[in-house]
Amino acid sequence: MKPYVILNAAMTLDGKIATKTGSSNISGKKDLERVHELRKECDAIMVGIGTVIADDPRLTVHKIDATPDDNPIRVVVDSKCRTPIDARITNSDAKTIIACAREYKDDLIASEKYETFKKRGVKFFYSGSERVDLKLLMSYLHEEGIDKLMLEGGSTLNFSMIKAGLIDEIRICVAPMVVGGYESKTFFDGEGFNLMDEAVKLELTDSYKLDKDLILVYKVLK
């Protein structure tokens, strides 16, 4: 058993989610509101450690009318336990779960950072040897009462999740702009598949304009 996973992201027409310098302000105002409506609907929101380090996000519902009870549980996939001690996702705005690999567990527990996080109510889940076992993580989150999970991952986590068959739906905002650049981050990255026949197949279930942006909704075929 696992949560229903919705991958949400915004990308340029050429498939970039950030420039080589990390600039990622792609969505228009209406799309940001759509994203926060989706956050409000979900039990949890998950990102990778790269997003935490680069953007220091709050991962709360704040672009629309909401109360603290509307904030989803925040989940960070952080294999090497690198979450900064002052990261905003560890504050009291919402509950936080950090998923780490077992190899780094002892060093984390021995650190000052661990005690600080525990005092803030942060929970830890350990799986996998050097990298978090995403399937075990999904099972754990389901046991924690998370039925619907919003994935706002970076390109590497996105690929790892879809390769493992853990994404059920993709909602993507396509902005009318072109960035280019071979060092710019794409929607999916990772090691990729070798053959087109291995690609994950999708079914378009909805599409609509939102101001200047185009919203596409896909079901992941399994």
PDB file of C-alpha atoms in Angstrom:
ATOM      1  CA  MET A   1       0.000   0.000   0.000  1.00  0.00           C
ATOM      2  CA  LYS A   2       1.147   3.532  -0.788  1.00  0.00           C
ATOM      3  CA  PRO A   3      -0.263   7.052  -1.107  1.00  0.00           C
ATOM      4  CA  TYR A   4      -1.743   8.294  -4.373  1.00  0.00           C
ATOM      5  CA  VAL A   5       1.163  10.351  -5.738  1.00  0.00           C
ATOM      6  CA  ILE A   6       0.671  13.486  -7.836  1.00  0.00           C
ATOM      7  CA  LEU A   7       3.802  14.962  -9.393  1.00  0.00           C
ATOM      8  CA  ASN A   8       3.345  18.686  -9.923  1.00  0.00           C
ATOM      9  CA  ALA A   9       5.787  21.034 -11.603  1.00  0.00           C
ATOM     10  CA  ALA A  10       6.164  24.017 -13.894  1.00  0.00           C
ATOM     11  CA  MET A  11       8.432  23.937 -16.903  1.00  0.00           C
ATOM     12  CA  THR A  12       9.333  26.040 -19.921  1.00  0.00           C
ATOM     13  CA  LEU A  13       8.316  24.964 -23.406  1.00  0.00           C
ATOM     14  CA  ASP A  14      11.718  23.317 -23.802  1.00  0.00           C
ATOM     15  CA  GLY A  15      11.256  21.234 -20.653  1.00  0.00           C
ATOM     16  CA  LYS A  16      13.399  23.200 -18.188  1.00  0.00           C
ATOM     17  CA  ILE A  17      12.401  23.562 -14.524  1.00  0.00           C
ATOM     18  CA  ALA A  18      15.332  25.842 -13.667  1.00  0.00           C
ATOM     19  CA  THR A  19      18.191  27.629 -15.372  1.00  0.00           C
ATOM     20  CA  LYS A  20      21.817  26.637 -14.798  1.00  0.00           C
ATOM     21  CA  THR A  21      21.982  29.299 -12.059  1.00  0.00           C
ATOM     22  CA  GLY A  22      18.962  27.848 -10.264  1.00  0.00           C
ATOM     23  CA  SER A  23      16.414  30.484 -11.293  1.00  0.00           C
ATOM     24  CA  SER A  24      13.003  28.775 -11.309  1.00  0.00           C
ATOM     25  CA  ASN A  25      10.329  31.483 -11.225  1.00  0.00           C
ATOM     26  CA  ILE A  26       8.319  29.960 -14.081  1.00  0.00           C
ATOM     27  CA  SER A  27       4.697  29.899 -12.927  1.00  0.00           C
ATOM     28  CA  GLY A  28       2.334  32.835 -13.259  1.00  0.00           C
ATOM     29  CA  LYS A  29       0.186  34.071 -10.365  1.00  0.00           C
ATOM     30  CA  LYS A  30      -2.804  31.889 -11.264  1.00  0.00           C
ATOM     31  CA  ASP A  31      -0.667  28.771 -11.475  1.00  0.00           C
ATOM     32  CA  LEU A  32       0.888  29.451  -8.076  1.00  0.00           C
ATOM     33  CA  GLU A  33      -2.621  29.642  -6.660  1.00  0.00           C
ATOM     34  CA  ARG A  34      -3.432  26.325  -8.372  1.00  0.00           C
ATOM     35  CA  VAL A  35      -0.357  24.755  -6.781  1.00  0.00           C
ATOM     36  CA  HIS A  36      -1.367  25.907  -3.321  1.00  0.00           C
ATOM     37  CA  GLU A  37      -4.912  24.633  -3.835  1.00  0.00           C
ATOM     38  CA  LEU A  38      -3.350  21.253  -4.599  1.00  0.00           C
ATOM     39  CA  ARG A  39      -1.152  21.462  -1.490  1.00  0.00           C
ATOM     40  CA  LYS A  40      -4.298  22.136   0.531  1.00  0.00           C
ATOM     41  CA  GLU A  41      -5.944  18.995  -0.894  1.00  0.00           C
ATOM     42  CA  CYS A  42      -2.999  16.712  -0.118  1.00  0.00           C
ATOM     43  CA  ASP A  43      -1.997  15.027   3.138  1.00  0.00           C
ATOM     44  CA  ALA A  44       1.708  15.513   2.477  1.00  0.00           C
ATOM     45  CA  ILE A  45       4.144  17.211   0.138  1.00  0.00           C
ATOM     46  CA  MET A  46       7.528  15.684  -0.735  1.00  0.00           C
ATOM     47  CA  VAL A  47      10.744  17.206  -2.049  1.00  0.00           C
ATOM     48  CA  GLY A  48      14.360  16.147  -2.362  1.00  0.00           C
ATOM     49  CA  ILE A  49      17.258  17.531  -0.369  1.00  0.00           C
ATOM     50  CA  GLY A  50      18.479  19.444  -3.424  1.00  0.00           C
ATOM     51  CA  THR A  51      15.318  21.553  -3.373  1.00  0.00           C
ATOM     52  CA  VAL A  52      15.709  22.212   0.367  1.00  0.00           C
ATOM     53  CA  ILE A  53      19.316  23.363  -0.013  1.00  0.00           C
ATOM     54  CA  ALA A  54      18.717  25.439  -3.141  1.00  0.00           C
ATOM     55  CA  ASP A  55      15.398  27.094  -2.277  1.00  0.00           C
ATOM     56  CA  ASP A  56      14.839  26.690   1.489  1.00  0.00           C
ATOM     57  CA  PRO A  57      11.076  26.297   0.859  1.00  0.00           C
ATOM     58  CA  ARG A  58       8.341  26.510   3.496  1.00  0.00           C
ATOM     59  CA  LEU A  59       6.153  23.894   1.773  1.00  0.00           C
ATOM     60  CA  THR A  60       3.048  25.394   3.347  1.00  0.00           C
ATOM     61  CA  VAL A  61      -0.238  26.714   1.955  1.00  0.00           C
ATOM     62  CA  HIS A  62       0.177  30.490   1.819  1.00  0.00           C
ATOM     63  CA  LYS A  63      -0.759  31.780  -1.651  1.00  0.00           C
ATOM     64  CA  ILE A  64      -4.477  31.276  -0.963  1.00  0.00           C
ATOM     65  CA  ASP A  65      -6.791  31.591   2.017  1.00  0.00           C
ATOM     66  CA  ALA A  66      -5.769  28.872   4.472  1.00  0.00           C
ATOM     67  CA  THR A  67      -5.252  28.022   8.118  1.00  0.00           C
ATOM     68  CA  PRO A  68      -2.293  26.201   9.716  1.00  0.00           C
ATOM     69  CA  ASP A  69      -4.406  23.026   9.717  1.00  0.00           C
ATOM     70  CA  ASP A  70      -4.389  23.135   5.903  1.00  0.00           C
ATOM     71  CA  ASN A  71      -0.612  22.683   5.754  1.00  0.00           C
ATOM     72  CA  PRO A  72       0.397  19.222   4.542  1.00  0.00           C
ATOM     73  CA  ILE A  73       3.015  17.095   6.270  1.00  0.00           C
ATOM     74  CA  ARG A  74       6.411  17.932   4.789  1.00  0.00           C
ATOM     75  CA  VAL A  75       8.555  15.012   3.611  1.00  0.00           C
ATOM     76  CA  VAL A  76      12.206  15.385   2.598  1.00  0.00           C
ATOM     77  CA  VAL A  77      14.132  12.645   0.788  1.00  0.00           C
ATOM     78  CA  ASP A  78      17.598  13.224   2.224  1.00  0.00           C
ATOM     79  CA  SER A  79      19.726  10.098   1.885  1.00  0.00           C
ATOM     80  CA  LYS A  80      22.891  11.603   3.421  1.00  0.00           C
ATOM     81  CA  CYS A  81      21.079  13.545   6.170  1.00  0.00           C
ATOM     82  CA  ARG A  82      22.171  16.943   4.851  1.00  0.00           C
ATOM     83  CA  THR A  83      19.101  18.982   5.822  1.00  0.00           C
ATOM     84  CA  PRO A  84      20.450  22.293   7.239  1.00  0.00           C
ATOM     85  CA  ILE A  85      19.747  22.930  10.903  1.00  0.00           C
ATOM     86  CA  ASP A  86      18.030  26.227  10.034  1.00  0.00           C
ATOM     87  CA  ALA A  87      15.943  24.867   7.135  1.00  0.00           C
ATOM     88  CA  ARG A  88      12.444  26.330   7.115  1.00  0.00           C
ATOM     89  CA  ILE A  89      10.881  22.909   6.546  1.00  0.00           C
ATOM     90  CA  THR A  90      11.853  22.029  10.127  1.00  0.00           C
ATOM     91  CA  ASN A  91       9.936  24.892  11.739  1.00  0.00           C
ATOM     92  CA  SER A  92       6.619  24.585  13.581  1.00  0.00           C
ATOM     93  CA  ASP A  93       4.395  25.516  10.636  1.00  0.00           C
ATOM     94  CA  ALA A  94       3.683  21.836   9.907  1.00  0.00           C
ATOM     95  CA  LYS A  95       4.862  18.340  10.764  1.00  0.00           C
ATOM     96  CA  THR A  96       8.050  17.187   9.033  1.00  0.00           C
ATOM     97  CA  ILE A  97       9.449  13.761   8.140  1.00  0.00           C
ATOM     98  CA  ILE A  98      13.029  13.402   6.911  1.00  0.00           C
ATOM     99  CA  ALA A  99      13.860  10.159   5.104  1.00  0.00           C
ATOM    100  CA  CYS A 100      17.510   9.088   5.318  1.00  0.00           C
ATOM    101  CA  ALA A 101      19.601   6.105   4.278  1.00  0.00           C
ATOM    102  CA  ARG A 102      20.735   3.737   7.028  1.00  0.00           C
ATOM    103  CA  GLU A 103      24.447   4.244   6.313  1.00  0.00           C
ATOM    104  CA  TYR A 104      24.241   7.808   7.616  1.00  0.00           C
ATOM    105  CA  LYS A 105      21.952   7.136  10.586  1.00  0.00           C
ATOM    106  CA  ASP A 106      24.627   6.824  13.302  1.00  0.00           C
ATOM    107  CA  ASP A 107      26.400  10.037  12.312  1.00  0.00           C
ATOM    108  CA  LEU A 108      23.097  11.905  12.280  1.00  0.00           C
ATOM    109  CA  ILE A 109      22.033  10.645  15.713  1.00  0.00           C
ATOM    110  CA  ALA A 110      25.417  11.646  17.147  1.00  0.00           C
ATOM    111  CA  SER A 111      25.100  15.191  15.811  1.00  0.00           C
ATOM    112  CA  GLU A 112      23.825  18.323  17.523  1.00  0.00           C
ATOM    113  CA  LYS A 113      21.516  18.817  14.576  1.00  0.00           C
ATOM    114  CA  TYR A 114      19.617  15.628  15.401  1.00  0.00           C
ATOM    115  CA  GLU A 115      18.743  16.780  18.915  1.00  0.00           C
ATOM    116  CA  THR A 116      17.613  20.155  17.583  1.00  0.00           C
ATOM    117  CA  PHE A 117      15.388  18.520  15.006  1.00  0.00           C
ATOM    118  CA  LYS A 118      13.879  16.148  17.574  1.00  0.00           C
ATOM    119  CA  LYS A 119      13.016  19.088  19.838  1.00  0.00           C
ATOM    120  CA  ARG A 120      11.177  20.640  16.912  1.00  0.00           C
ATOM    121  CA  GLY A 121       9.142  17.456  16.486  1.00  0.00           C
ATOM    122  CA  VAL A 122      10.827  16.314  13.267  1.00  0.00           C
ATOM    123  CA  LYS A 123      10.437  12.580  12.638  1.00  0.00           C
ATOM    124  CA  PHE A 124      12.994  10.407  10.834  1.00  0.00           C
ATOM    125  CA  PHE A 125      12.542   7.351   8.634  1.00  0.00           C
ATOM    126  CA  TYR A 126      15.517   5.198   7.669  1.00  0.00           C
ATOM    127  CA  SER A 127      15.601   2.786   4.727  1.00  0.00           C
ATOM    128  CA  GLY A 128      18.020   1.605   2.074  1.00  0.00           C
ATOM    129  CA  SER A 129      21.762   1.339   2.504  1.00  0.00           C
ATOM    130  CA  GLU A 130      23.280   4.361   0.724  1.00  0.00           C
ATOM    131  CA  ARG A 131      20.080   5.767  -0.800  1.00  0.00           C
ATOM    132  CA  VAL A 132      16.555   5.965   0.552  1.00  0.00           C
ATOM    133  CA  ASP A 133      14.391   3.044  -0.561  1.00  0.00           C
ATOM    134  CA  LEU A 134      11.498   4.974  -2.062  1.00  0.00           C
ATOM    135  CA  LYS A 135       9.102   2.020  -2.094  1.00  0.00           C
ATOM    136  CA  LEU A 136       9.626   1.445   1.626  1.00  0.00           C
ATOM    137  CA  LEU A 137       9.209   5.171   2.212  1.00  0.00           C
ATOM    138  CA  MET A 138       5.870   5.177   0.384  1.00  0.00           C
ATOM    139  CA  SER A 139       4.702   2.218   2.463  1.00  0.00           C
ATOM    140  CA  TYR A 140       5.719   4.008   5.670  1.00  0.00           C
ATOM    141  CA  LEU A 141       3.918   7.200   4.657  1.00  0.00           C
ATOM    142  CA  HIS A 142       0.762   5.213   3.964  1.00  0.00           C
ATOM    143  CA  GLU A 143       1.019   3.694   7.433  1.00  0.00           C
ATOM    144  CA  GLU A 144       1.322   7.241   8.791  1.00  0.00           C
ATOM    145  CA  GLY A 145      -2.115   8.017   7.356  1.00  0.00           C
ATOM    146  CA  ILE A 146      -0.973   9.800   4.195  1.00  0.00           C
ATOM    147  CA  ASP A 147      -3.393   8.896   1.404  1.00  0.00           C
ATOM    148  CA  LYS A 148      -2.565  11.637  -1.114  1.00  0.00           C
ATOM    149  CA  LEU A 149       1.004  12.848  -1.621  1.00  0.00           C
ATOM    150  CA  MET A 150       2.086  15.819  -3.706  1.00  0.00           C
ATOM    151  CA  LEU A 151       5.562  15.431  -5.195  1.00  0.00           C
ATOM    152  CA  GLU A 152       7.429  18.659  -5.930  1.00  0.00           C
ATOM    153  CA  GLY A 153      10.719  16.977  -6.595  1.00  0.00           C
ATOM    154  CA  GLY A 154      13.739  18.031  -8.522  1.00  0.00           C
ATOM    155  CA  SER A 155      14.620  16.254 -11.745  1.00  0.00           C
ATOM    156  CA  THR A 156      16.556  13.404 -10.096  1.00  0.00           C
ATOM    157  CA  LEU A 157      13.891  12.546  -7.516  1.00  0.00           C
ATOM    158  CA  ASN A 158      11.197  12.824 -10.178  1.00  0.00           C
ATOM    159  CA  PHE A 159      12.930  10.212 -12.314  1.00  0.00           C
ATOM    160  CA  SER A 160      13.650   7.901  -9.398  1.00  0.00           C
ATOM    161  CA  MET A 161       9.990   8.000  -8.390  1.00  0.00           C
ATOM    162  CA  ILE A 162       8.589   7.370 -11.848  1.00  0.00           C
ATOM    163  CA  LYS A 163      11.129   4.645 -12.620  1.00  0.00           C
ATOM    164  CA  ALA A 164      10.042   2.858  -9.433  1.00  0.00           C
ATOM    165  CA  GLY A 165       6.408   3.055 -10.568  1.00  0.00           C
ATOM    166  CA  LEU A 166       5.427   5.274  -7.653  1.00  0.00           C
ATOM    167  CA  ILE A 167       3.801   8.202  -9.495  1.00  0.00           C
ATOM    168  CA  ASP A 168       0.100   7.968 -10.340  1.00  0.00           C
ATOM    169  CA  GLU A 169      -0.577  11.357 -11.903  1.00  0.00           C
ATOM    170  CA  ILE A 170       1.384  14.258 -13.393  1.00  0.00           C
ATOM    171  CA  ARG A 171       0.176  17.840 -13.419  1.00  0.00           C
ATOM    172  CA  ILE A 172       2.431  20.142 -15.362  1.00  0.00           C
ATOM    173  CA  CYS A 173       2.312  23.860 -16.072  1.00  0.00           C
ATOM    174  CA  VAL A 174       3.940  24.698 -19.402  1.00  0.00           C
ATOM    175  CA  ALA A 175       4.995  28.336 -19.523  1.00  0.00           C
ATOM    176  CA  PRO A 176       5.358  30.148 -22.883  1.00  0.00           C
ATOM    177  CA  MET A 177       9.113  30.684 -22.653  1.00  0.00           C
ATOM    178  CA  VAL A 178      12.318  29.028 -23.833  1.00  0.00           C
ATOM    179  CA  VAL A 179      15.448  28.861 -21.659  1.00  0.00           C
ATOM    180  CA  GLY A 180      17.815  26.444 -23.370  1.00  0.00           C
ATOM    181  CA  GLY A 181      21.157  25.450 -21.889  1.00  0.00           C
ATOM    182  CA  TYR A 182      22.515  21.929 -21.483  1.00  0.00           C
ATOM    183  CA  GLU A 183      23.223  22.668 -17.804  1.00  0.00           C
ATOM    184  CA  SER A 184      19.652  23.797 -17.124  1.00  0.00           C
ATOM    185  CA  LYS A 185      17.543  21.390 -15.057  1.00  0.00           C
ATOM    186  CA  THR A 186      14.964  19.341 -16.956  1.00  0.00           C
ATOM    187  CA  PHE A 187      11.653  17.978 -15.671  1.00  0.00           C
ATOM    188  CA  PHE A 188      13.161  14.476 -15.414  1.00  0.00           C
ATOM    189  CA  ASP A 189      16.859  13.749 -15.156  1.00  0.00           C
ATOM    190  CA  GLY A 190      18.629  10.837 -13.426  1.00  0.00           C
ATOM    191  CA  GLU A 191      20.138   8.033 -15.452  1.00  0.00           C
ATOM    192  CA  GLY A 192      17.204   7.875 -17.852  1.00  0.00           C
ATOM    193  CA  PHE A 193      16.098   4.903 -19.931  1.00  0.00           C
ATOM    194  CA  ASN A 194      18.202   3.465 -22.739  1.00  0.00           C
ATOM    195  CA  LEU A 195      15.364   2.739 -25.164  1.00  0.00           C
ATOM    196  CA  MET A 196      12.154   4.535 -26.083  1.00  0.00           C
ATOM    197  CA  ASP A 197      10.312   1.251 -25.562  1.00  0.00           C
ATOM    198  CA  GLU A 198      11.278   1.464 -21.867  1.00  0.00           C
ATOM    199  CA  ALA A 199       9.749   4.918 -21.438  1.00  0.00           C
ATOM    200  CA  VAL A 200       6.908   5.369 -18.950  1.00  0.00           C
ATOM    201  CA  LYS A 201       3.658   5.798 -20.860  1.00  0.00           C
ATOM    202  CA  LEU A 202       1.106   8.489 -20.028  1.00  0.00           C
ATOM    203  CA  GLU A 203      -2.513   9.278 -20.876  1.00  0.00           C
ATOM    204  CA  LEU A 204      -3.629  12.896 -21.194  1.00  0.00           C
ATOM    205  CA  THR A 205      -6.764  13.329 -19.077  1.00  0.00           C
ATOM    206  CA  ASP A 206      -7.173  17.118 -19.022  1.00  0.00           C
ATOM    207  CA  SER A 207      -5.724  20.316 -20.492  1.00  0.00           C
ATOM    208  CA  TYR A 208      -6.620  23.976 -20.119  1.00  0.00           C
ATOM    209  CA  LYS A 209      -5.184  27.481 -20.322  1.00  0.00           C
ATOM    210  CA  LEU A 210      -4.485  29.406 -17.131  1.00  0.00           C
ATOM    211  CA  ASP A 211      -3.717  32.981 -18.130  1.00  0.00           C
ATOM    212  CA  LYS A 212      -0.654  32.628 -20.375  1.00  0.00           C
ATOM    213  CA  ASP A 213       0.233  29.137 -19.105  1.00  0.00           C
ATOM    214  CA  LEU A 214      -0.959  25.728 -20.294  1.00  0.00           C
ATOM    215  CA  ILE A 215      -1.906  23.102 -17.706  1.00  0.00           C
ATOM    216  CA  LEU A 216      -1.616  19.441 -18.699  1.00  0.00           C
ATOM    217  CA  VAL A 217      -2.839  16.553 -16.544  1.00  0.00           C
ATOM    218  CA  TYR A 218      -1.652  13.015 -17.236  1.00  0.00           C
ATOM    219  CA  LYS A 219      -2.444   9.619 -15.798  1.00  0.00           C
ATOM    220  CA  VAL A 220       0.620   7.382 -15.502  1.00  0.00           C
ATOM    221  CA  LEU A 221      -0.079   4.070 -17.224  1.00  0.00           C
ATOM    222  CA  LYS A 222       1.156   0.970 -15.426  1.00  0.00           C
TER     223      LYS A 222
END
